[in-house]
Tab-separated table of C-alpha atoms and ligand atoms in Angstrom:
chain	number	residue	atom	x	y	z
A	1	UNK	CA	0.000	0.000	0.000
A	2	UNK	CA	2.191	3.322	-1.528
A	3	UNK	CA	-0.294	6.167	0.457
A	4	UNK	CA	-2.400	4.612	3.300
A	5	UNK	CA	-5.114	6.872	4.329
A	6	UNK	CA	-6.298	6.778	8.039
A	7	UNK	CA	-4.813	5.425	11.288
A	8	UNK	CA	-1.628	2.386	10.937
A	9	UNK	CA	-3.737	-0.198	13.011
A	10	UNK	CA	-0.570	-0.988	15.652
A	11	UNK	CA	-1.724	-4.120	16.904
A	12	UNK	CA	1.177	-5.773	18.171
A	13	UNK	CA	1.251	-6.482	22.141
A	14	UNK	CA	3.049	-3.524	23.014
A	15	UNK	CA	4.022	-0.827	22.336
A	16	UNK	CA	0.178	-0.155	22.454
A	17	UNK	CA	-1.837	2.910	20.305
A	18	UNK	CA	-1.335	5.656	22.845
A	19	UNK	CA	-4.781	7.727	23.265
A	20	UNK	CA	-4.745	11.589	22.044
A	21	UNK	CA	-5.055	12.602	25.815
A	22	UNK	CA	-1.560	10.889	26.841
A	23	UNK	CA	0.241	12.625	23.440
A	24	UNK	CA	-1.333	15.884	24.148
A	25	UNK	CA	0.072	15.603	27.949
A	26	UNK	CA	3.375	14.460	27.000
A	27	UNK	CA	3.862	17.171	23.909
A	28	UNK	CA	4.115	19.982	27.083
A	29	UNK	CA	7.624	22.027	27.907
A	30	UNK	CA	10.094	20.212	29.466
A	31	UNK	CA	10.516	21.601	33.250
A	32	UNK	CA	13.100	21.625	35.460
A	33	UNK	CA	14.043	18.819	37.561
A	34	UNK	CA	14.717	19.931	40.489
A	35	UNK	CA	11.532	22.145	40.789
A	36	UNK	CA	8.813	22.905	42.794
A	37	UNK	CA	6.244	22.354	39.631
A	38	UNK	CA	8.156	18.842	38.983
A	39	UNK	CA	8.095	17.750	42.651
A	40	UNK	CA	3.965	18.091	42.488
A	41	UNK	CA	3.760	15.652	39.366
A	42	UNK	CA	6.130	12.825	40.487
A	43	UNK	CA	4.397	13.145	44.025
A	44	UNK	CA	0.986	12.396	41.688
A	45	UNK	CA	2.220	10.019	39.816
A	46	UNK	CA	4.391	7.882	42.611
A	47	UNK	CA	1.350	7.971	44.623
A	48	UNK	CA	-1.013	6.981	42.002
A	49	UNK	CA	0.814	4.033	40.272
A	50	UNK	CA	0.562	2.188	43.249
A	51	UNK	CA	-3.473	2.193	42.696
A	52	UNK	CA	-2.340	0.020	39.124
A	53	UNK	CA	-0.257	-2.568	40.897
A	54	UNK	CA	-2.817	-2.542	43.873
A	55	UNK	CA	-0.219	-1.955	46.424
A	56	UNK	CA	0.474	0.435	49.710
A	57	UNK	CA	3.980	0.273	49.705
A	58	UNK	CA	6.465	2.200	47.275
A	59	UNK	CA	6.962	2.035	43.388
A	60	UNK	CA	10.329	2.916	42.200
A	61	UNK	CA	9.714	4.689	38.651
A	62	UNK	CA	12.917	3.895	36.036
A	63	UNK	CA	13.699	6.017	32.851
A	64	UNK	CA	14.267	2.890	30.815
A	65	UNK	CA	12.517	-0.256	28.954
A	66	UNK	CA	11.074	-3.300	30.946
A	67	UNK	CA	14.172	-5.140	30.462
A	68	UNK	CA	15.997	-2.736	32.858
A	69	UNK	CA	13.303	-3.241	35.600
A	70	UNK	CA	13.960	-7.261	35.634
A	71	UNK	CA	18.014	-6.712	36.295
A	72	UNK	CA	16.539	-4.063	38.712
A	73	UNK	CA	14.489	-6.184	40.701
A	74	UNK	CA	17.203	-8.943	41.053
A	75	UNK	CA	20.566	-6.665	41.480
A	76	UNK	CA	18.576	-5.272	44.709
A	77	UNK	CA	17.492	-8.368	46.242
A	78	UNK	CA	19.860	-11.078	45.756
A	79	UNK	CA	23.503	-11.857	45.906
A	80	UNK	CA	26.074	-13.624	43.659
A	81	UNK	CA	25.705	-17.199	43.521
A	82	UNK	CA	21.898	-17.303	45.250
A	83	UNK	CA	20.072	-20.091	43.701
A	84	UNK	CA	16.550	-18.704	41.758
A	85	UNK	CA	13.706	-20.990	40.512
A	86	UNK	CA	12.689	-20.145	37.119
A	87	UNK	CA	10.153	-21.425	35.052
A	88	UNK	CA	10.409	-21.364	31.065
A	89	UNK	CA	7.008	-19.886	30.466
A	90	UNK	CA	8.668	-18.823	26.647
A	91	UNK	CA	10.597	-15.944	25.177
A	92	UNK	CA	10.664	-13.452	27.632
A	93	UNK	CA	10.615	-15.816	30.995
A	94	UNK	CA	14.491	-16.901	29.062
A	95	UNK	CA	14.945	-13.135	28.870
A	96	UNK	CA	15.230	-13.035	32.059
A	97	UNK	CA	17.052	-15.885	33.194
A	98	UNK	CA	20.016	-14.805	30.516
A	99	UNK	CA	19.812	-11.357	32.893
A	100	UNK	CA	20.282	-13.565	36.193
A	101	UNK	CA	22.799	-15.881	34.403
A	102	UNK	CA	25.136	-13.029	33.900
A	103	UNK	CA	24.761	-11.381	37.351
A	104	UNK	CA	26.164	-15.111	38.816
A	105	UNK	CA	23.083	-16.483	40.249
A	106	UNK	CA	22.288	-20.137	39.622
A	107	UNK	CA	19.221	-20.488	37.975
A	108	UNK	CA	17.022	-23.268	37.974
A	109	UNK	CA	14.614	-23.190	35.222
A	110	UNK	CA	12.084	-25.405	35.239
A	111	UNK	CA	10.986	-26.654	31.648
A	112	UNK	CA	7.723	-25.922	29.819
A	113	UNK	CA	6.298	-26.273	26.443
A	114	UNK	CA	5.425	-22.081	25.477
A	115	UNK	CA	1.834	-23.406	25.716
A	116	UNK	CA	1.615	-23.508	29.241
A	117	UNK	CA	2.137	-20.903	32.285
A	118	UNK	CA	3.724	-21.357	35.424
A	119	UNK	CA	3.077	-24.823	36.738
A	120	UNK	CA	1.929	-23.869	40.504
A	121	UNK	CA	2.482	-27.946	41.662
A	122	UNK	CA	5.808	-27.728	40.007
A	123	UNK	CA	7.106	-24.807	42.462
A	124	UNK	CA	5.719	-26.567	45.431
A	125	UNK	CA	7.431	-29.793	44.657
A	126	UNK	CA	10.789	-27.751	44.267
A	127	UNK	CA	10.640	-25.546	47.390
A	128	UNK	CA	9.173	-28.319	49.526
A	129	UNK	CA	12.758	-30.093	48.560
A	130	UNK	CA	14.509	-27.081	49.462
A	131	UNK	CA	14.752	-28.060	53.215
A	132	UNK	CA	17.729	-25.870	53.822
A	133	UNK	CA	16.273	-22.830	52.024
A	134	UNK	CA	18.794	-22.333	49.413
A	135	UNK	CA	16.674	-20.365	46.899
A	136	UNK	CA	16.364	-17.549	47.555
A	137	UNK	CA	13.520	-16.503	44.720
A	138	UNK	CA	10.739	-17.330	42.608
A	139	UNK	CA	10.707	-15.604	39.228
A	140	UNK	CA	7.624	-16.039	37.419
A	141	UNK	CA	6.085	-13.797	34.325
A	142	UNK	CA	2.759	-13.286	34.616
A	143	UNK	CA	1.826	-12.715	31.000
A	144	UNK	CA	4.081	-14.260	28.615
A	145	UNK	CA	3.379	-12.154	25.440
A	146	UNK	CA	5.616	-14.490	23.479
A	147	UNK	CA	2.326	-17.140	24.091
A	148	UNK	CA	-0.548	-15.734	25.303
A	149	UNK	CA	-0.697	-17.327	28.176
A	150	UNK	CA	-0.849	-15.544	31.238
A	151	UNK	CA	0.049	-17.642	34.417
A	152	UNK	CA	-2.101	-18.170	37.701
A	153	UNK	CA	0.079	-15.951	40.260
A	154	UNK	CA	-2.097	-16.462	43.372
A	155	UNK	CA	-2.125	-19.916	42.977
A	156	UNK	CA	1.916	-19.860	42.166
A	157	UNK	CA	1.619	-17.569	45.708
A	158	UNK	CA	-0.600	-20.104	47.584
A	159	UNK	CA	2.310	-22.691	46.750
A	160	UNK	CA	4.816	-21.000	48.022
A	161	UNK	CA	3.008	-20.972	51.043
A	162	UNK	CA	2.210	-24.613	50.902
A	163	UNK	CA	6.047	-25.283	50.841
A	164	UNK	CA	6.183	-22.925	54.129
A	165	UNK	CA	9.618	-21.440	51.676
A	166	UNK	CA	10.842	-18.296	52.505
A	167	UNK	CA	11.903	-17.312	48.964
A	168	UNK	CA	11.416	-13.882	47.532
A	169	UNK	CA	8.314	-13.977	44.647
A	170	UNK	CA	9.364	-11.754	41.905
A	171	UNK	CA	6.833	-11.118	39.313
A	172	UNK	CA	6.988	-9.657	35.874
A	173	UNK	CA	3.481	-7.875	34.684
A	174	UNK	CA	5.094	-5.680	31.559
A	175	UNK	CA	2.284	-7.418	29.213
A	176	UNK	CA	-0.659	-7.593	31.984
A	177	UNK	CA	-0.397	-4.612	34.065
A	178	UNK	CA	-3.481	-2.458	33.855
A	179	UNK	CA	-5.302	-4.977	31.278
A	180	UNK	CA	-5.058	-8.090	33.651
A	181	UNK	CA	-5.975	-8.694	37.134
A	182	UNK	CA	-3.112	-8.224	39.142
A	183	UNK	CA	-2.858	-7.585	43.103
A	184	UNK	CA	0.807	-6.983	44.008
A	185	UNK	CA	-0.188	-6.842	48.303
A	186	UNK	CA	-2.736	-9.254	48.310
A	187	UNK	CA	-0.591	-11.631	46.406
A	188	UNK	CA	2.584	-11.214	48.824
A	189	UNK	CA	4.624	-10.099	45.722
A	190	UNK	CA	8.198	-8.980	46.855
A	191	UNK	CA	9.239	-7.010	43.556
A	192	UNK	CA	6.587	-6.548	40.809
A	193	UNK	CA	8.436	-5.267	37.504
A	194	UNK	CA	6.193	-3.405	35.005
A	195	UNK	CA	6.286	-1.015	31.365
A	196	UNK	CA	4.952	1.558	30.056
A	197	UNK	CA	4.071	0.727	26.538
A	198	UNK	CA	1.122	-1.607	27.291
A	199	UNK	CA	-1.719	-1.295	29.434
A	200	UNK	CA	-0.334	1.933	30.835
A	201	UNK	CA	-0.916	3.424	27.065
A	202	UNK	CA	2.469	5.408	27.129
A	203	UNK	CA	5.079	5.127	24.727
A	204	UNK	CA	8.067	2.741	25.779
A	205	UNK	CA	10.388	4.419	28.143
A	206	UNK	CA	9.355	3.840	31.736
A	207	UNK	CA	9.800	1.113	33.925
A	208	UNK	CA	8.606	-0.028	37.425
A	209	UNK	CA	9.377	-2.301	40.835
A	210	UNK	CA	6.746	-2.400	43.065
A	211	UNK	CA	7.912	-3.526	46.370
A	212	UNK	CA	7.293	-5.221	49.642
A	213	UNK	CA	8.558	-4.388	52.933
A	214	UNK	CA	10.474	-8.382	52.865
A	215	UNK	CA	11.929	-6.903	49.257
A	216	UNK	CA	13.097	-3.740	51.455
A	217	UNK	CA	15.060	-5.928	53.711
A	218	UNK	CA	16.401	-8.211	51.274
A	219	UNK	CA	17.853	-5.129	49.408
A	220	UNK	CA	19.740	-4.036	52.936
A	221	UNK	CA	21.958	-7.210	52.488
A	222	UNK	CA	22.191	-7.994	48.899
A	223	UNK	CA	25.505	-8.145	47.429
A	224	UNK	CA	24.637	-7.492	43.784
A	225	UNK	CA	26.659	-5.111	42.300
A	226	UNK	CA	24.475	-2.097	41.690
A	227	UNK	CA	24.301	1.688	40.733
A	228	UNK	CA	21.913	2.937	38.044
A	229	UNK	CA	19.035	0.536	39.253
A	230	UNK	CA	19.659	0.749	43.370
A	231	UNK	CA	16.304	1.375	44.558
A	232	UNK	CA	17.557	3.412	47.745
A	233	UNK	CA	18.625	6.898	46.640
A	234	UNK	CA	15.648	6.480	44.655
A	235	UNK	CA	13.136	5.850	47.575
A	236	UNK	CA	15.581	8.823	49.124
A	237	UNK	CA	14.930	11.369	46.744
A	238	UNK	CA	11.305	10.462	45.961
A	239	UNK	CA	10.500	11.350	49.372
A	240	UNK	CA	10.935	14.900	48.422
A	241	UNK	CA	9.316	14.238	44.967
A	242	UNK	CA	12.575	14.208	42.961
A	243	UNK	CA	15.102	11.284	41.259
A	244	UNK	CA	18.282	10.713	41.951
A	245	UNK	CA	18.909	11.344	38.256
A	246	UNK	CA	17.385	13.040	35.330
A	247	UNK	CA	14.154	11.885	35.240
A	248	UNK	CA	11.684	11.255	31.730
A	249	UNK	CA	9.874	14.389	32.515
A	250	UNK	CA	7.788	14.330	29.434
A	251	UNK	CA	6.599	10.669	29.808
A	252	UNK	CA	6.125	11.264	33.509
A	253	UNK	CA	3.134	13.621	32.380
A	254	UNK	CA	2.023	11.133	29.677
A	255	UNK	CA	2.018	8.676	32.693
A	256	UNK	CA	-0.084	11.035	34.936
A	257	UNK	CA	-2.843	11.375	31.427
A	258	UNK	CA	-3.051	7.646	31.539
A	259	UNK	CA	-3.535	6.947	35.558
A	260	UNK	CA	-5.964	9.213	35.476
A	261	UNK	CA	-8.079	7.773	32.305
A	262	UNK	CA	-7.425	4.396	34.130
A	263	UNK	CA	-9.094	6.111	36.931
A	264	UNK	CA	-12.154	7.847	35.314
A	265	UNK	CA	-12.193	4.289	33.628
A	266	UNK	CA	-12.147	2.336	37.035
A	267	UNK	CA	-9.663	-0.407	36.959
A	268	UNK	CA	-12.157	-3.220	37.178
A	269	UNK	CA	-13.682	-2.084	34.184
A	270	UNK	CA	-11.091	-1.869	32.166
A	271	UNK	CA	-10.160	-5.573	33.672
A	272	UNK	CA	-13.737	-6.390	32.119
A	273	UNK	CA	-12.802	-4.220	28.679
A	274	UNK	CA	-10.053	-6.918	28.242
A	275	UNK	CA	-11.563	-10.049	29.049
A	276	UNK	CA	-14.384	-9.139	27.087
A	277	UNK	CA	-11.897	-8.394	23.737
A	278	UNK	CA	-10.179	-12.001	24.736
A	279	UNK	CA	-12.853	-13.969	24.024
A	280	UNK	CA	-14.306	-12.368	21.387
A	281	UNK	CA	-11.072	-12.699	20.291
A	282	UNK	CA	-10.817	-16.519	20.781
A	283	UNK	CA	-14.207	-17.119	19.294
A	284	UNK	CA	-13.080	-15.714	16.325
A	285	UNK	CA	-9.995	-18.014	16.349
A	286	UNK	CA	-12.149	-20.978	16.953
A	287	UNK	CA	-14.249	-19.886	14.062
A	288	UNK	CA	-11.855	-19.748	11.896
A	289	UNK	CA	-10.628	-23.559	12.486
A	290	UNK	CA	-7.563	-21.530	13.979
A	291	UNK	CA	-5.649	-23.245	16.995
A	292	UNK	CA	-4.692	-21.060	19.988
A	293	UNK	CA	-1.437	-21.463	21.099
A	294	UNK	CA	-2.667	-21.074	24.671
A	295	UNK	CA	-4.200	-24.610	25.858
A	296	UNK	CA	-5.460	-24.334	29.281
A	297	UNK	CA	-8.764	-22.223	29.307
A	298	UNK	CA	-7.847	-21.093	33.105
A	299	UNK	CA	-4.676	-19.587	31.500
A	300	UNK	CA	-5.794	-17.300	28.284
A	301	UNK	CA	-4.202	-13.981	28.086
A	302	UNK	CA	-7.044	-11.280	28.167
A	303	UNK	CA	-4.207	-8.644	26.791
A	304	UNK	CA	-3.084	-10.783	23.603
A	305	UNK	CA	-3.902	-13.944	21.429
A	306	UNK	CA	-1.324	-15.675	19.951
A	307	UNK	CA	-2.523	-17.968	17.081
A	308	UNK	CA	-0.960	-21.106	15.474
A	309	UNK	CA	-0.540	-21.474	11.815
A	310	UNK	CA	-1.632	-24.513	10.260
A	311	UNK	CA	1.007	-27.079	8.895
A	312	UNK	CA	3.203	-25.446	6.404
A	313	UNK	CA	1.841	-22.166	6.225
A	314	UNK	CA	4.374	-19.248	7.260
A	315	UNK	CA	3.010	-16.629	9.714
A	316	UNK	CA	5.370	-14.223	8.931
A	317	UNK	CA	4.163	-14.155	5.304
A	318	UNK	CA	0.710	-13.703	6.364
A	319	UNK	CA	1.707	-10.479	8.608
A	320	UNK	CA	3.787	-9.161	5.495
A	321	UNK	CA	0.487	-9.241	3.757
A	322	UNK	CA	-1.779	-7.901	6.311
A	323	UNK	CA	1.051	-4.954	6.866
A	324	UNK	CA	1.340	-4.340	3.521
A	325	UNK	CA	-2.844	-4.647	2.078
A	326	UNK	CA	-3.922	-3.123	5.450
A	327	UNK	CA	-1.861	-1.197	7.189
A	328	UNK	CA	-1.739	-3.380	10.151
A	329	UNK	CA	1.299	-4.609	12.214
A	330	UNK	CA	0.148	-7.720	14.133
A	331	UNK	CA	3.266	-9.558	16.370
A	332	UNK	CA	5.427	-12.144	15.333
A	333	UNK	CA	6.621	-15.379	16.549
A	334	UNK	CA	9.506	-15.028	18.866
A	335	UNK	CA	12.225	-17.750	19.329
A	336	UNK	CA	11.514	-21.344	18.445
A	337	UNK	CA	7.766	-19.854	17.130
A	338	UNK	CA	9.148	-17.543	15.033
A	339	UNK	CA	7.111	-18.249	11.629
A	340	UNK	CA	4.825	-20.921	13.444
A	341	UNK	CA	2.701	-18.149	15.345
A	342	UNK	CA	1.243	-14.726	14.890
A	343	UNK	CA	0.009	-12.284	18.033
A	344	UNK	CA	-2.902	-9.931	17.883
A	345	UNK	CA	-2.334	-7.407	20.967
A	346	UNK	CA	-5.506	-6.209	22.245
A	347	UNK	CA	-4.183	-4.542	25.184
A	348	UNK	CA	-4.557	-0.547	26.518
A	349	UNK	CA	-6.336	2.070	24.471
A	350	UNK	CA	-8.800	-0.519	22.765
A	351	UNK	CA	-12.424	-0.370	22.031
A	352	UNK	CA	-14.968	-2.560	20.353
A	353	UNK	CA	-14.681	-1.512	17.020
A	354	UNK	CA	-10.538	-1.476	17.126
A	355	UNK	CA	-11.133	-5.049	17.911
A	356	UNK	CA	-13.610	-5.570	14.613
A	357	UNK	CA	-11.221	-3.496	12.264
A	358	UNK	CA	-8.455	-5.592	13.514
A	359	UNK	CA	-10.204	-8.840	13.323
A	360	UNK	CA	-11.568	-7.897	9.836
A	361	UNK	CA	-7.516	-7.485	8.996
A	362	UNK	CA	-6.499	-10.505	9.742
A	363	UNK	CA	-9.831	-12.704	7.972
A	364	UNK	CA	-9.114	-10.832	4.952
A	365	UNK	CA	-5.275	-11.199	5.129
A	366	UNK	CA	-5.999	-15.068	5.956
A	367	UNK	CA	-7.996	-15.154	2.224
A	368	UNK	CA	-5.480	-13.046	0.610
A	369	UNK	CA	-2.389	-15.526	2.299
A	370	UNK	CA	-4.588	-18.515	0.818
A	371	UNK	CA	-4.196	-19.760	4.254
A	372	UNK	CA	-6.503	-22.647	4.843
A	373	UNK	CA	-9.466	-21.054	6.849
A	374	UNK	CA	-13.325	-21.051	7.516
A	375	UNK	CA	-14.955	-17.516	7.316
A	376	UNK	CA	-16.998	-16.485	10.015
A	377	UNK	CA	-14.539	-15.666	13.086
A	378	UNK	CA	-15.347	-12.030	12.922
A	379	UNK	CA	-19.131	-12.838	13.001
A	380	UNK	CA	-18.713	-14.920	15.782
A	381	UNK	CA	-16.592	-12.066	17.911
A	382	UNK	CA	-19.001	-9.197	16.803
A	383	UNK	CA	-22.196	-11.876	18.257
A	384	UNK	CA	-20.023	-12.044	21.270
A	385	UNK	CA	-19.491	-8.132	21.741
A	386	UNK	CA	-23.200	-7.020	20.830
A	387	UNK	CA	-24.149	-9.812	23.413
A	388	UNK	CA	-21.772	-8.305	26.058
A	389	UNK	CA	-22.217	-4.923	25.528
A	390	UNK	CA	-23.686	-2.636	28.059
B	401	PLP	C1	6.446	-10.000	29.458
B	401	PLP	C2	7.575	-9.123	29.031
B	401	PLP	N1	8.644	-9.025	29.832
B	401	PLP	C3	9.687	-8.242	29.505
B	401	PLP	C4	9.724	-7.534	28.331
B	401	PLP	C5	10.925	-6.715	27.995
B	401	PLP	O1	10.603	-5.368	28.061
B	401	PLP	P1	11.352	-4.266	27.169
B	401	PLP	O2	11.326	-4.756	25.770
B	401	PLP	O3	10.519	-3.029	27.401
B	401	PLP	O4	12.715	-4.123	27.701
B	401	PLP	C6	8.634	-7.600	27.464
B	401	PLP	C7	8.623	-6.853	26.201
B	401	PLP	O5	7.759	-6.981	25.375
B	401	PLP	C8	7.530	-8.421	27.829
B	401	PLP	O6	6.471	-8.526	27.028
C-alpha cells in the first residue's frame, strides 16, 4: 500500500496505540528537575501508580525499557551465587534468566512447552525439597506475550506458602499490568516489575518495581553489584518528589494522562474491557478452524492472542500481507515460534470496534495468504461483543 489513508492499526502487544489525551500531555515544555512544579507531578504520579499494581507500599519509577526493571528487581534483592527458581514460560521468561545468568546467580529453570504458564504444583514440589532454604527466589512472568498465556500468580503464591519457603516472589506484569488482574499486596509479591508501553498506554520508556517491605530488607543485604538501578537513593529522593537522576519528565506527564483515564475508567472495568476483547477474540480463532497457542482455558491472556498457523503455512508471510494490504502490524513469533505463530495485541487504548477493524484485517489477510481457513470468526466475535455490551 504506496499512500495509506487513516490510522496504521498498531496491533502488536506492546508498544500499544497511545490515546490523544496521553500525546497531548506528554507534547508539554520540558521543566526543570529539580523544581517545585516537577516535585507536584512525580508526588501524583508515585502515589497513584501504586493504585495500578494494587499496592500500599512504594513504586520505584525507572527512565528505561522493561528489560531494565527485571536486572533491577534482582541486582537489589539477591547476591552472587543465590540459587533462583525459574520457570520457562517462553521468550521473555528466558529473557530473564540470561539477565540472572550473567549477574552469577544459579538459575534453575524449570521446563515448559510455550503453551503452558507457570506450573503452581511444580514450584511446590521444588521448594518443599529445598529443606535448607537455598533459593532464595521465585521468578515467574505473569503474561508471557511471546504465548498468550498468562500464568495463575495467586495460585503460584498459595504454593509457596504450601512449601512454608521463605523465597522472595518476583513477578513480571510488563504485558498484563493495567489490562489483567493483578494484586501486588494481596498476592505477597516482593518485587513486581512493570512497562509503560502496554496497558499503561504510554510510549516505551518507563519502567517499574513495586515492592514489599520483605523486598526492602532483602535489598539491605544484597551483594549485587548495583548503581543505576539501586532502589535506595531512589526511595531517598522520591520522598521529596525528585530522582536521583534526570528523570523522563515528558513521559512522567504522559504517565499522569493515563492513571488518570485508568481512573475515570475504574480499573475493574477496564479488567472487564479486556476479558471481554479475549474472548471475542478466541471465538473468532475458533471460528476460523484456527488453533490457539494457549491450551489451558484457566490460562488465556485477556491482553493478547497468539494464534498457530496450520502445517506449512508461514506466519510471517501472512503479517507481510496484512502490513502491507492493510496497514496493520500484528506480532510475530519469537524464538523457536518464530514463523509458526502470529500475536494480535488487544491490550490498553482498545475499544470494540478497534477489535472488529483488527479482526476484519487478519480474515481478509488469511484469504489473501490462501491460508486454509473457515470464514466467520469475525461474526462470531461481533455476536459475542453485541451480546456483552452494556
Ligand atoms: C512479558 C515481558 N517481559 C519483559 C519484556 C521486555 O521489556 P522491554 O522490551 O521493554 O525491555 C517484554 C517486552 O515486550 C515483555 O512482554
Amino acid at each position: 500500500m504506496a499512500h495509506p489513508g487513516g490510522r496504521h492499526f498498531l496491533q502488536i502487544p506492546g508498544p500499544t496505540n497511545v490515546p490523544d489525551r496521553v500525546l497531548r500531555a506528554i507534547d508539554s515544555p520540558t521543566i526543570d528537575h529539580r523544581g517545585p512544579e516537577f516535585a507536584k507531578l512525580a508526588r501524583e504520579v508515585l502515589v497513584g501508580i501504586r493504585k495500578v499494581f494494587k499496592t500500599a507500599n512504594p513504586v520505584i519509577i525507572f527512565p528505561s525499557s522493561g528489560t531494565g526493571a527485571w536486572e533491577a528487581a534482582l541486582v537489589n534483592t539477591l547476591s552472587p551465587g543465590d540459587r533462583i527458581l525459574m520457570y520457562e514460560t517462553g521468550w521473555f521468561a528466558s529473557l530473564w534468566r540470561g539477565i540472572a545468568d550473567k549477574h552469577g546467580l544459579r538459575v534453575e529453570i524449570l521446563p515448559g512447552d510455550w503453551r503452558h504458564g507457570v506450573d503452581p504444583a511444580a514450584i511446590e514440589e521444588k521448594l518443599a525439597a529445598d529443606k535448607e532454604h537455598s533459593i532464595k527466589a521465585v521468578c515467574a512472568v505473569h503474561n508471557e506475550t511471546s504465548t498468550g498465556v498468562a500464568s495463575r500468580i495467586q495460585e503460584v503464591r498459595a504454593a509457596i506458602d504450601r512449601a512454608r519457603h521463605p523465597a522472595l516472589f518476583l513477578v513480571d506484569t510488563i504485558s498484563s499490568l493495567g489490562s489483567i488482574d493483578y494484586r501486588h499486596d494481596e498476592w505477597k509479591v516482593d518485587v513486581t516489575v512493570g512497562g509503560s508501553q502496554k496497558g499503561l498506554m504510554l510510549p516505551p520508556g518507563l519502567s517499574f518495581n513495586a515492592l514489599s517491605p520483605k523486598a526492602l530488607a532483602a535489598a539491605k543485604t544484597a551483594k549485587l553489584h548495583r548503581s543505576y538501578w539501586e532502589w535506595e537513593p531512589m526511595l531517598q529522593a522520591n520522598e521529596s518528589g525528585f530522582f536521583p537522576y534526570t528523570p523522563a519528565t515528558n513521559l512522567l506527564y504522559g504517565l499522569r494522562e493515563a492513571l488518570r483515564m485508568l481512573d475515570e475508567e475504574g480499573l475493574e472495568n477496564v479488567f472487564r474491557r479486556h476479558r471481554r476483547h479475549g474472548e471475542a477474540t478466541r471465538r473468532a480463532v475458533r471460528a476460523w478452524g484456527l488453533e490457539l497457542n494457549a491450551v489451558d482455558e484457566r490460562e488465556h491472556s485477556d491482553s493478547l492472542t497468539a494464534i498457530r498457523m496450520p502445517a506449512g503455512q508461514d506466519a510471517d508471510k501472512l503479517r507481510a500481507v496484512i502490513l502491507e494490504r492493510f496497514d496493520m502490524s500484528l506480532g510475530q513469533g519469537l524464538g523457536k515460534l518464530k514463523g509458526k505463530l502470529f500475536r494480535i495485541g488487544h491490550l490498553g487504548a482498545f475499544n470494540d470496534l478497534t477489535l472488529a477493524g483488527t479482526l476484519a484485517g487478519v480474515e481478509m489477510g488469511l484469504k489473501l495468504a490462501h491460508v486454509p481457513f473457515s470464514p466467520g470468526g469475525v461474526v462470531a466475535a461481533l455476536d459475542h461483543l453485541a451480546s456483552t455490551s452494556s
